[in-house]
Short mmCIF file of C-alpha atoms and ligand atoms in Angstrom, two decimals:
data_model
loop_
_atom_site.label_atom_id
_atom_site.label_comp_id
_atom_site.label_asym_id
_atom_site.label_seq_id
_atom_site.Cartn_x
_atom_site.Cartn_y
_atom_site.Cartn_z
CA MET A 55 113.54 81.40 102.65
CA ASN A 56 112.97 83.22 99.09
CA GLU A 57 111.07 86.10 98.00
CA GLY A 58 107.65 85.06 96.99
CA SER A 59 107.87 81.66 97.28
CA ALA A 60 104.83 80.29 98.90
CA ARG A 61 106.03 77.94 101.14
CA SER A 62 103.01 75.36 102.52
CA ILE A 63 101.91 75.00 106.03
CA PRO A 64 100.32 72.72 107.67
CA SER A 65 96.44 72.49 107.21
CA ASN A 66 95.63 73.44 111.03
CA PRO A 67 91.85 72.00 110.97
CA LEU A 68 90.65 75.06 113.77
CA ARG A 69 91.90 78.06 111.74
CA GLU A 70 88.80 78.15 108.95
CA GLY A 71 89.36 80.54 105.82
CA ILE A 72 91.83 80.31 103.59
CA VAL A 73 95.38 81.07 105.74
CA THR A 74 98.30 82.33 103.22
CA ARG A 75 100.86 83.03 105.34
CA SER A 76 104.63 81.28 105.81
CA ALA A 77 105.78 81.30 109.30
CA PRO A 78 108.81 83.97 110.37
CA ASP A 79 111.71 82.17 110.07
CA PRO A 80 114.18 82.49 113.78
CA CYS A 81 116.53 86.08 112.90
CA THR A 82 117.57 88.80 115.00
CA VAL A 83 115.86 92.41 113.59
CA VAL A 84 118.55 95.06 114.41
CA ILE A 85 117.04 98.13 114.80
CA PHE A 86 119.52 101.04 114.03
CA GLY A 87 117.48 104.49 116.07
CA ALA A 88 116.60 102.19 118.53
CA THR A 89 116.25 104.84 120.71
CA GLY A 90 114.04 106.74 118.48
CA ASP A 91 110.16 107.58 118.09
CA LEU A 92 109.59 105.02 116.17
CA THR A 93 111.25 102.33 118.05
CA HIS A 94 109.55 103.24 120.91
CA ARG A 95 105.80 103.66 119.77
CA LYS A 96 106.26 101.75 116.69
CA LEU A 97 108.28 98.80 116.16
CA ILE A 98 108.47 96.98 119.37
CA PRO A 99 105.16 97.29 120.60
CA ALA A 100 104.80 95.99 117.60
CA LEU A 101 106.98 92.80 118.29
CA TYR A 102 105.53 92.68 121.41
CA ASN A 103 102.54 91.93 120.27
CA ILE A 104 103.48 89.52 117.45
CA ALA A 105 104.83 87.81 120.40
CA ALA A 106 102.09 87.92 122.60
CA ASP A 107 99.69 86.52 120.07
CA GLY A 108 102.15 83.22 119.67
CA GLU A 109 103.10 84.88 116.01
CA LEU A 110 107.10 84.79 116.88
CA PRO A 111 109.15 82.16 117.33
CA PRO A 112 111.41 81.87 120.82
CA GLN A 113 114.65 82.26 118.29
CA VAL A 114 113.69 86.02 117.54
CA ALA A 115 116.37 88.81 119.19
CA VAL A 116 115.89 92.04 117.98
CA VAL A 117 119.29 93.90 118.65
CA GLY A 118 118.87 98.18 118.62
CA THR A 119 121.44 100.49 118.63
CA ALA A 120 121.66 104.31 119.07
CA ARG A 121 124.80 106.05 119.75
CA ARG A 122 124.18 106.50 123.00
CA GLU A 123 125.30 104.64 125.67
CA LYS A 124 122.72 101.86 127.36
CA THR A 125 122.36 99.10 128.71
CA ASP A 126 120.23 96.10 127.78
CA GLU A 127 119.08 96.11 131.60
CA GLY A 128 117.69 100.39 130.27
CA PHE A 129 117.06 99.06 127.76
CA ARG A 130 114.84 96.73 127.85
CA THR A 131 113.30 99.28 130.56
CA GLU A 132 112.57 102.00 128.57
CA LEU A 133 110.68 99.77 126.36
CA GLY A 134 108.58 98.36 129.45
CA GLU A 135 108.03 102.00 130.03
CA ALA A 136 107.36 102.09 126.25
CA VAL A 137 105.33 99.23 125.58
CA ARG A 138 102.51 100.24 128.28
CA LYS A 139 102.08 103.72 126.65
CA PHE A 140 101.52 102.29 123.14
CA SER A 141 100.63 98.53 123.34
CA ARG A 142 97.30 97.30 120.87
CA GLN A 143 96.33 95.19 123.50
CA THR A 144 97.25 95.26 127.34
CA VAL A 145 100.99 94.32 128.40
CA ARG A 146 100.45 91.14 130.47
CA ASP A 147 103.60 91.39 133.24
CA ASP A 148 104.47 87.22 132.73
CA LEU A 149 104.36 87.74 128.62
CA TRP A 150 106.48 91.25 128.34
CA ASP A 151 109.07 89.14 131.04
CA GLY A 152 109.29 87.19 128.78
CA PHE A 153 109.80 89.14 125.90
CA ALA A 154 112.32 91.58 126.56
CA GLN A 155 114.54 88.82 127.29
CA SER A 156 114.88 88.68 124.08
CA LEU A 157 115.92 92.41 123.97
CA TYR A 158 119.75 93.42 123.44
CA TYR A 159 121.49 97.18 123.66
CA GLN A 160 124.72 97.45 121.47
CA THR A 161 125.89 101.43 121.26
CA THR A 162 126.99 102.60 117.40
CA ASP A 163 128.13 105.52 115.77
CA PHE A 164 126.85 104.69 112.32
CA GLY A 165 129.69 106.38 111.16
CA ASP A 166 132.11 104.82 113.21
CA PRO A 167 133.42 100.94 111.04
CA GLU A 168 134.84 99.72 114.56
CA GLY A 169 131.31 99.67 115.46
CA PHE A 170 130.11 97.26 113.11
CA GLN A 171 132.93 95.13 113.54
CA ARG A 172 131.93 94.77 117.18
CA LEU A 173 128.41 94.11 116.43
CA ARG A 174 129.23 92.20 113.77
CA THR A 175 131.00 90.32 116.72
CA ARG A 176 128.04 91.03 119.31
CA LEU A 177 125.48 89.66 116.87
CA GLU A 178 127.33 85.90 116.49
CA GLU A 179 127.08 85.85 120.19
CA ILE A 180 123.77 85.79 120.15
CA ASP A 181 123.54 83.21 117.71
CA GLN A 182 125.38 80.95 119.15
CA GLU A 183 122.87 81.76 122.37
CA ARG A 184 119.54 82.25 121.13
CA GLY A 185 119.93 79.64 117.89
CA THR A 186 118.81 83.05 115.82
CA GLY A 187 120.53 80.46 113.06
CA GLY A 188 122.66 83.47 111.32
CA ASN A 189 119.89 85.27 110.07
CA ARG A 190 119.21 89.34 109.98
CA LEU A 191 117.00 91.33 109.31
CA PHE A 192 118.54 95.60 109.42
CA TYR A 193 115.82 98.13 110.44
CA LEU A 194 116.54 101.67 109.58
CA ALA A 195 115.11 103.39 111.59
CA VAL A 196 117.00 106.40 111.13
CA ALA A 197 116.93 109.90 109.12
CA PRO A 198 117.30 109.57 105.41
CA SER A 199 120.68 111.48 106.08
CA GLN A 200 122.17 108.43 108.16
CA PHE A 201 120.80 105.79 105.44
CA GLU A 202 124.26 105.70 103.80
CA PRO A 203 126.98 105.99 106.70
CA ILE A 204 125.01 102.73 108.23
CA LEU A 205 124.33 101.08 104.61
CA LYS A 206 128.40 101.52 103.50
CA ASN A 207 128.95 99.97 107.13
CA LEU A 208 127.26 97.33 106.62
CA LYS A 209 129.04 95.91 103.45
CA ALA A 210 132.87 97.47 104.85
CA ALA A 211 131.83 94.83 108.95
CA GLY A 212 130.31 92.47 105.86
CA LEU A 213 127.40 91.97 107.76
CA HIS A 214 125.79 92.28 104.47
CA LYS A 215 126.19 88.62 103.23
CA PRO A 216 124.58 86.60 104.81
CA PRO A 217 126.95 83.66 106.75
CA GLU A 218 125.83 80.03 104.49
CA GLY A 219 121.62 78.59 104.38
CA ALA A 220 121.43 81.89 106.19
CA TRP A 221 119.48 85.24 104.94
CA ALA A 222 120.30 89.45 104.84
CA ARG A 223 118.16 91.97 104.86
CA VAL A 224 116.68 95.25 104.96
CA ILE A 225 113.94 97.64 106.40
CA VAL A 226 114.28 100.77 104.77
CA GLU A 227 111.84 103.19 105.39
CA LYS A 228 110.10 106.36 104.61
CA PRO A 229 111.10 109.16 103.64
CA PHE A 230 112.59 107.09 100.48
CA GLY A 231 114.06 110.35 99.12
CA THR A 232 111.87 112.79 98.19
CA ASP A 233 112.66 113.08 94.68
CA LEU A 234 113.08 110.71 91.67
CA ALA A 235 117.08 112.32 91.43
CA SER A 236 117.66 111.65 95.43
CA ALA A 237 115.20 108.27 95.80
CA ARG A 238 117.41 106.62 92.30
CA HIS A 239 120.58 108.04 94.78
CA LEU A 240 119.59 106.00 97.41
CA ASN A 241 118.17 102.93 95.74
CA GLU A 242 121.88 102.77 93.93
CA MET A 243 122.83 102.87 98.27
CA VAL A 244 121.13 100.15 99.17
CA SER A 245 121.58 97.93 96.17
CA ALA A 246 125.87 98.18 96.18
CA ALA A 247 124.56 96.50 100.18
CA PHE A 248 120.90 94.37 99.47
CA PRO A 249 119.27 93.05 96.40
CA GLU A 250 115.99 94.19 95.62
CA LYS A 251 114.93 90.96 96.97
CA ASP A 252 116.29 91.65 100.08
CA THR A 253 115.11 95.53 100.51
CA TYR A 254 111.87 96.24 102.28
CA ARG A 255 111.13 99.50 101.45
CA ILE A 256 108.26 100.13 103.58
CA ASP A 257 104.85 102.24 103.21
CA HIS A 258 103.31 101.17 106.51
CA PHE A 259 99.30 101.59 104.43
CA LEU A 260 100.03 98.34 102.66
CA GLY A 261 99.92 96.69 105.98
CA LYS A 262 96.94 97.62 107.25
CA GLU A 263 93.74 95.15 107.28
CA THR A 264 91.40 97.02 104.78
CA ALA A 265 93.82 98.06 102.27
CA GLN A 266 94.97 93.92 102.11
CA ASN A 267 91.21 93.63 102.44
CA ILE A 268 90.54 95.84 98.28
CA LEU A 269 93.03 92.46 96.84
CA VAL A 270 90.34 90.25 99.03
CA LEU A 271 87.23 92.30 97.72
CA ARG A 272 87.81 92.33 94.40
CA PHE A 273 89.49 88.97 93.39
CA ALA A 274 87.76 86.37 96.51
CA ASN A 275 84.07 87.96 95.07
CA ALA A 276 83.77 87.65 91.29
CA ILE A 277 80.75 90.07 92.28
CA PHE A 278 82.09 92.91 91.18
CA GLU A 279 85.38 92.44 89.07
CA PRO A 280 82.67 92.81 86.22
CA LEU A 281 81.75 96.12 87.12
CA TRP A 282 85.08 96.99 88.15
CA ASN A 283 85.79 99.31 85.02
CA THR A 284 85.54 102.37 82.13
CA ARG A 285 81.53 100.96 81.85
CA TYR A 286 80.11 100.69 85.53
CA ILE A 287 82.46 103.55 87.22
CA ASP A 288 81.24 107.42 87.52
CA HIS A 289 84.31 108.10 89.79
CA VAL A 290 86.64 106.83 92.92
CA GLN A 291 87.60 109.24 95.67
CA ILE A 292 90.03 108.61 98.54
CA THR A 293 90.26 110.35 101.23
CA ALA A 294 93.18 111.05 103.65
CA ALA A 295 92.09 113.21 106.19
CA GLU A 296 94.07 114.20 109.91
CA THR A 297 92.75 116.09 112.58
CA LEU A 298 96.28 116.43 113.91
CA GLY A 299 98.55 118.63 112.72
CA VAL A 300 102.28 118.82 111.86
CA GLU A 301 102.98 117.61 115.74
CA GLY A 302 106.57 118.50 116.40
CA ARG A 303 107.82 117.56 113.05
CA ALA A 304 107.78 120.32 110.98
CA GLY A 305 111.76 119.78 110.81
CA TYR A 306 110.76 117.04 108.38
CA TYR A 307 107.99 118.38 107.41
CA GLU A 308 108.62 121.89 105.93
CA GLY A 309 110.67 120.08 103.32
CA ALA A 310 107.89 117.00 102.86
CA GLY A 311 104.43 119.15 102.38
CA ALA A 312 101.45 116.66 101.95
CA LEU A 313 102.71 115.46 98.20
CA ARG A 314 105.77 114.13 99.34
CA ASP A 315 104.37 112.74 102.79
CA MET A 316 101.56 111.50 102.01
CA VAL A 317 100.72 110.99 98.02
CA GLN A 318 104.11 110.09 96.67
CA ASN A 319 103.47 106.87 98.80
CA HIS A 320 100.57 105.52 100.87
CA LEU A 321 97.51 106.93 98.94
CA LEU A 322 99.19 106.04 95.52
CA GLN A 323 99.60 102.55 96.57
CA LEU A 324 95.91 101.91 97.38
CA LEU A 325 95.09 103.45 94.27
CA CYS A 326 97.73 100.61 92.41
CA LEU A 327 95.55 98.21 94.67
CA VAL A 328 92.03 100.11 93.81
CA ALA A 329 92.89 99.85 89.87
CA MET A 330 95.43 97.28 89.66
CA GLU A 331 94.66 94.48 87.46
CA PRO A 332 93.91 90.51 88.32
CA PRO A 333 98.12 89.28 89.66
CA THR A 334 98.72 86.04 86.72
CA ASP A 335 99.49 84.76 91.42
CA LEU A 336 100.05 86.22 94.31
CA SER A 337 103.99 86.28 94.31
CA ALA A 338 105.08 89.27 95.05
CA ASP A 339 106.50 89.99 92.08
CA SER A 340 103.09 89.20 90.50
CA VAL A 341 101.52 91.61 92.93
CA ARG A 342 103.78 94.38 92.38
CA ASP A 343 104.17 94.55 88.55
CA GLU A 344 100.26 95.23 88.19
CA LYS A 345 101.14 98.02 90.53
CA VAL A 346 103.32 99.71 89.00
CA ARG A 347 100.90 99.06 85.83
CA VAL A 348 99.02 101.70 87.18
CA VAL A 349 101.48 104.32 88.22
CA ARG A 350 102.80 103.99 84.64
CA SER A 351 99.95 104.56 83.00
CA LEU A 352 99.25 107.59 85.02
CA ARG A 353 98.71 110.84 83.39
CA HIS A 354 101.50 113.13 84.24
CA TYR A 355 100.58 116.79 84.68
CA SER A 356 103.20 119.93 83.83
CA GLY A 357 102.23 123.09 83.48
CA GLU A 358 99.18 124.46 83.06
CA ALA A 359 97.22 121.40 83.45
CA VAL A 360 98.50 121.30 87.46
CA ALA A 361 97.06 124.76 88.54
CA ALA A 362 93.72 123.03 86.49
CA ASN A 363 94.02 119.27 88.03
CA VAL A 364 95.94 119.76 91.63
CA VAL A 365 94.86 121.66 94.27
CA ARG A 366 97.67 123.56 97.22
CA GLY A 367 96.24 124.38 100.44
CA GLN A 368 97.76 125.07 103.97
CA TYR A 369 95.21 125.63 107.54
CA ALA A 370 94.89 129.12 108.94
CA ALA A 371 93.89 128.98 112.39
CA GLY A 372 90.49 127.24 113.51
CA ALA A 373 88.71 125.39 115.92
CA ILE A 374 88.19 121.28 115.07
CA ALA A 375 85.29 120.09 118.16
CA GLY A 376 85.30 123.33 119.19
CA LYS A 377 89.00 123.51 120.02
CA GLN A 378 91.19 126.33 118.73
CA VAL A 379 93.97 125.40 116.62
CA PRO A 380 97.28 127.97 115.40
CA ALA A 381 97.81 128.45 111.66
CA TYR A 382 100.72 126.03 109.88
CA ARG A 383 102.78 129.33 109.93
CA ALA A 384 102.47 129.51 113.28
CA GLU A 385 103.33 126.43 114.56
CA ALA A 386 106.62 126.05 116.46
CA ASN A 387 109.08 124.73 113.94
CA VAL A 388 107.89 126.09 111.18
CA ASN A 389 108.60 129.22 108.87
CA PRO A 390 106.22 132.46 109.75
CA GLU A 391 105.97 132.83 105.73
CA SER A 392 105.63 128.58 104.58
CA THR A 393 104.87 127.25 101.01
CA THR A 394 104.38 124.20 102.68
CA GLU A 395 101.02 122.37 101.56
CA THR A 396 98.67 120.40 104.05
CA PHE A 397 96.42 119.55 102.30
CA VAL A 398 96.54 118.91 98.74
CA ALA A 399 93.61 118.09 96.03
CA LEU A 400 94.20 115.99 93.02
CA ARG A 401 92.18 114.74 89.64
CA LEU A 402 93.94 112.21 88.06
CA LEU A 403 93.29 110.25 85.12
CA ILE A 404 94.13 106.32 84.38
CA ASP A 405 95.24 106.25 80.76
CA ASN A 406 94.42 102.07 80.19
CA TRP A 407 91.72 100.43 78.74
CA ARG A 408 90.19 100.21 82.38
CA TRP A 409 90.79 103.46 83.90
CA ALA A 410 89.66 105.95 80.81
CA ASP A 411 87.95 109.12 81.35
CA VAL A 412 87.30 107.39 85.06
CA PRO A 413 88.19 110.60 87.13
CA ILE A 414 90.03 109.54 90.43
CA TYR A 415 90.43 112.43 92.69
CA MET A 416 91.95 112.39 96.07
CA ARG A 417 92.67 114.23 98.70
CA VAL A 418 94.46 114.35 101.79
CA GLY A 419 94.57 116.77 104.47
CA LYS A 420 95.68 117.92 108.02
CA ARG A 421 93.97 120.00 110.51
CA LEU A 422 90.22 118.83 108.94
CA PRO A 423 87.23 118.96 110.93
CA LYS A 424 87.53 114.51 111.34
CA SER A 425 90.06 111.58 110.80
CA GLY A 426 89.59 108.74 108.54
CA THR A 427 90.92 107.55 104.88
CA GLU A 428 88.05 105.71 102.55
CA ILE A 429 88.14 105.06 99.45
CA SER A 430 84.28 105.10 97.61
CA VAL A 431 84.00 103.93 94.71
CA HIS A 432 81.05 105.73 92.63
CA PHE A 433 79.09 103.82 89.93
CA LYS A 434 77.60 105.53 87.07
CA LYS A 435 73.72 106.01 87.56
CA ALA A 436 70.96 103.81 86.86
CA PRO A 437 69.96 104.05 83.29
CA SER A 438 66.70 106.80 83.05
CA VAL A 439 63.77 104.50 82.55
CA LEU A 440 61.36 103.29 85.30
CA PHE A 441 62.54 104.64 88.56
CA ASN A 442 64.41 107.38 87.06
CA LYS A 443 62.67 108.16 84.14
CA GLU A 444 61.68 111.36 86.24
CA SER A 445 63.83 112.39 88.75
CA GLN A 446 67.35 112.14 87.93
CA ALA A 447 67.79 112.23 91.41
CA LEU A 448 68.04 109.04 92.11
CA ASP A 449 71.29 108.31 93.83
CA GLN A 450 74.30 105.95 92.79
CA ASN A 451 75.37 102.98 94.10
CA VAL A 452 78.79 104.08 95.87
CA LEU A 453 80.75 101.12 97.62
CA VAL A 454 82.68 102.59 100.44
CA ILE A 455 86.12 101.11 101.57
CA ARG A 456 87.29 102.13 104.83
CA ILE A 457 90.12 101.89 105.49
CA GLN A 458 90.60 103.44 108.73
CA PRO A 459 89.25 103.99 112.01
CA ASP A 460 85.59 102.01 112.15
CA GLU A 461 87.42 99.64 109.36
CA GLY A 462 84.49 98.71 106.76
CA ILE A 463 82.88 98.15 103.74
CA SER A 464 79.66 99.77 102.88
CA LEU A 465 77.29 100.10 99.75
CA ARG A 466 74.38 102.78 98.60
CA MET A 467 71.55 101.41 97.29
CA GLN A 468 68.09 102.07 96.32
CA ALA A 469 65.46 100.68 98.42
CA LYS A 470 62.32 101.97 97.93
CA MET A 471 60.31 102.89 101.96
CA PRO A 472 57.94 100.46 103.00
CA GLY A 473 53.90 102.18 102.59
CA THR A 474 51.31 102.77 100.17
CA SER A 475 53.33 105.35 97.42
CA LEU A 476 56.21 104.76 95.95
CA ARG A 477 59.13 106.62 97.53
CA ILE A 478 62.63 105.52 96.61
CA GLU A 479 65.10 105.58 99.46
CA PRO A 480 68.66 105.05 99.55
CA VAL A 481 70.21 102.33 102.04
CA LYS A 482 73.62 100.59 103.41
CA MET A 483 74.44 97.43 104.05
CA ASP A 484 77.35 97.49 105.95
CA PHE A 485 80.33 95.57 107.42
CA HIS A 486 82.51 95.86 110.34
CA TYR A 487 85.93 94.25 111.45
CA GLY A 488 84.85 95.27 115.15
CA THR A 489 81.33 92.82 114.95
CA SER A 490 81.48 90.59 112.29
CA PHE A 491 85.31 89.31 113.30
CA GLY A 492 84.82 90.24 116.83
CA LYS A 493 88.44 90.46 117.23
CA ALA A 494 90.68 94.35 116.47
CA SER A 495 93.08 94.31 113.99
CA PRO A 496 97.09 94.21 114.48
CA GLU A 497 99.00 97.30 113.33
CA ALA A 498 100.50 97.30 110.28
CA TYR A 499 104.28 97.04 111.91
CA GLU A 500 103.08 93.61 113.21
CA ARG A 501 101.35 92.13 109.98
CA LEU A 502 104.46 93.80 108.40
CA LEU A 503 107.42 92.81 110.65
CA LEU A 504 106.30 89.12 110.05
CA ASP A 505 106.52 89.39 106.20
CA ALA A 506 109.44 90.19 106.15
CA MET A 507 110.80 87.53 108.57
CA SER A 508 109.25 85.09 106.27
CA GLY A 509 110.38 86.43 103.43
CA ASP A 510 107.94 88.01 101.74
CA ALA A 511 108.08 91.36 99.87
CA THR A 512 104.94 91.39 98.52
CA LEU A 513 103.52 94.72 100.87
CA PHE A 514 106.39 96.50 100.45
CA ALA A 515 107.47 99.30 97.46
CA ARG A 516 109.68 98.15 94.74
CA ARG A 517 112.47 99.91 93.48
CA ASP A 518 110.21 100.77 90.45
CA GLU A 519 107.04 101.13 91.81
CA VAL A 520 109.34 104.03 94.23
CA GLU A 521 110.93 105.80 91.08
CA GLN A 522 107.31 105.54 88.99
CA ALA A 523 105.38 107.05 91.77
CA TRP A 524 108.47 109.77 92.17
CA ALA A 525 108.72 110.44 88.00
CA PHE A 526 104.02 111.64 88.93
CA ILE A 527 105.14 113.95 91.64
CA ASP A 528 107.92 115.19 90.77
CA ALA A 529 106.26 116.35 87.42
CA ILE A 530 103.26 118.24 90.28
CA GLU A 531 105.95 120.00 92.46
CA ASP A 532 108.57 121.33 88.88
CA ALA A 533 104.84 122.72 87.79
CA TRP A 534 104.65 124.47 91.97
CA SER A 535 107.13 125.32 92.03
CA ALA A 536 108.60 127.59 88.05
CA ALA A 537 106.85 130.87 88.97
CA GLU A 538 105.12 131.52 85.72
CA SER A 539 103.25 128.82 86.16
CA ALA A 540 102.57 128.39 89.96
CA PRO A 541 99.10 128.01 91.07
CA PRO A 542 98.12 129.55 93.97
CA LEU A 543 98.43 127.81 97.90
CA CYS A 544 95.00 128.52 99.87
CA GLN A 545 94.90 129.32 102.83
CA HIS A 546 91.24 127.95 104.59
CA PRO A 547 91.25 127.53 108.38
CA ALA A 548 91.47 124.17 110.34
CA GLY A 549 88.69 122.45 110.69
CA SER A 550 87.00 122.41 107.13
CA TRP A 551 87.35 120.31 104.50
CA GLY A 552 89.51 122.07 102.62
CA PRO A 553 90.10 125.31 100.69
CA ASP A 554 86.95 126.26 98.45
CA GLU A 555 89.03 125.23 94.68
CA ALA A 556 88.90 121.70 96.14
CA ASP A 557 85.45 121.47 95.93
CA ALA A 558 85.14 123.44 92.64
CA LEU A 559 87.69 121.17 91.36
CA LEU A 560 85.22 118.33 91.42
CA ALA A 561 82.44 120.92 91.12
CA ARG A 562 83.24 121.27 87.47
CA ASP A 563 82.82 117.75 86.64
CA GLY A 564 79.66 118.04 88.11
CA ARG A 565 81.02 116.26 91.06
CA THR A 566 81.16 117.07 94.64
CA TRP A 567 82.98 115.05 97.52
CA ARG A 568 81.52 112.92 99.47
CA ARG A 569 80.92 113.58 103.05
CA LEU A 570 83.11 111.74 105.86
C1 BG6 B 745 103.03 109.32 107.75
C2 BG6 B 745 103.37 110.41 107.65
O1 BG6 B 745 103.74 108.06 106.79
O2 BG6 B 745 101.62 108.83 107.33
C3 BG6 B 745 102.64 111.49 108.94
O3 BG6 B 745 104.65 111.03 107.91
C4 BG6 B 745 101.07 110.72 109.07
O4 BG6 B 745 102.14 113.32 108.34
C5 BG6 B 745 100.65 109.27 108.99
O5 BG6 B 745 100.05 111.34 109.93
C6 BG6 B 745 99.16 108.82 108.88
O6 BG6 B 745 99.42 107.39 109.40
P1 BG6 B 745 98.04 106.93 110.34
O7 BG6 B 745 98.35 104.78 110.07
O8 BG6 B 745 98.32 107.98 111.19
O9 BG6 B 745 96.73 107.31 109.10
#
């Protein structure tokens, strides 16, 4: 099926609500990096869960490929253990046994063109055996240094060209480059083998249930959109906090830091969903056209403006939930003098009519006191007449979108406390996914894999989005590395909400961070 086209599905009276997803096509999912962490922790558990939910057609095969020698049986046993450890649902032996029969392993050295010829032969055999129809989804779950040889060899083996009537798509994992120049280079490499419509750049935040719900909240309800602008919104906060530290990923993280690791992709994607204009329809390109306009409208900072609007921090030793944790610089494989930021706070402005003069505050960090990602929209105060004539202390209305955990939405408003006198207190209207729908949300990778199999790229980043985001980030990185304008790297104890400078960033505007 072509990107963006909405295939109508037969209506099912047992299904409630509006359903707009198309069924995934039969296909072979070819995972490069089959022995890696991502495959074990996320990809195979996701595929098992969608199979267990009955959403995967029986004609889907998964071929894992990596350099290590392994048999199909060995691969299946190893993945069985991983799925039992990482699956969202308890694994049922009968279901797993059936699913495991669709798993295959093919040893391939990514730099060896002949290995790709053998892969091609194997895929053709699997097409015959399982009726996968020649459709192929290549998943690059490898370090970026491996992208080039894989893409070149896929092309040399003719695997990028699908057989007549079938499709070939590629999913590229993050990090998608480390700056604009490297992202462009990577985009060139990918586009030399696959057209943009068949390129799926993963940002797993877009697959989170609550991230998808942002557009539903905004555009399936009539009451928010008229208020969603500079006239009624005072400011927006986006927080992505983790209690975890760098967790053995120092090799990657040292060269990335929080700005590249989280802001360039996940946080800017969330911002786009909050700030975009309504798209003309729900096709992948209409949605992404609107998202990219938000990134293009971001005010770029350079030099002094970076120091004034962006705070970078790094965790020192401290305690989280009563447990002592080491400083970032004392973590394994981290340079003891590292200047990599593990915390960033930003004050952003979107220069368009809807958002003129509405600051967007973002903060992200590791080893913070609590894990949680949320977006809060703070509305302007009611006019200073009537109830808040004398008392200026009346709170703002705040709409909170909890991305994770405890997914849901709450709205804070003012109410009169019961009693004979007039006392006004803030109260909360709260919606929790868990209690309202009574079932767990699927993992982000489940949704994204299904979408890629059905040809829907809406929740994947387009080339221009990624490049625009890097242009914004590069200006900040440049200022950080320029000796004359580099703002300080502010240390904060692990288990605190970042350095004092992050609080000062809001205090300057007369605001404070929302407590999670
Ligand atoms: C990844 C980052 O993309 O997202 C990690 O590389 C981060 O550093 C992770 O921990 C957070 O994702 P989630 O889904 O656990 O919130």
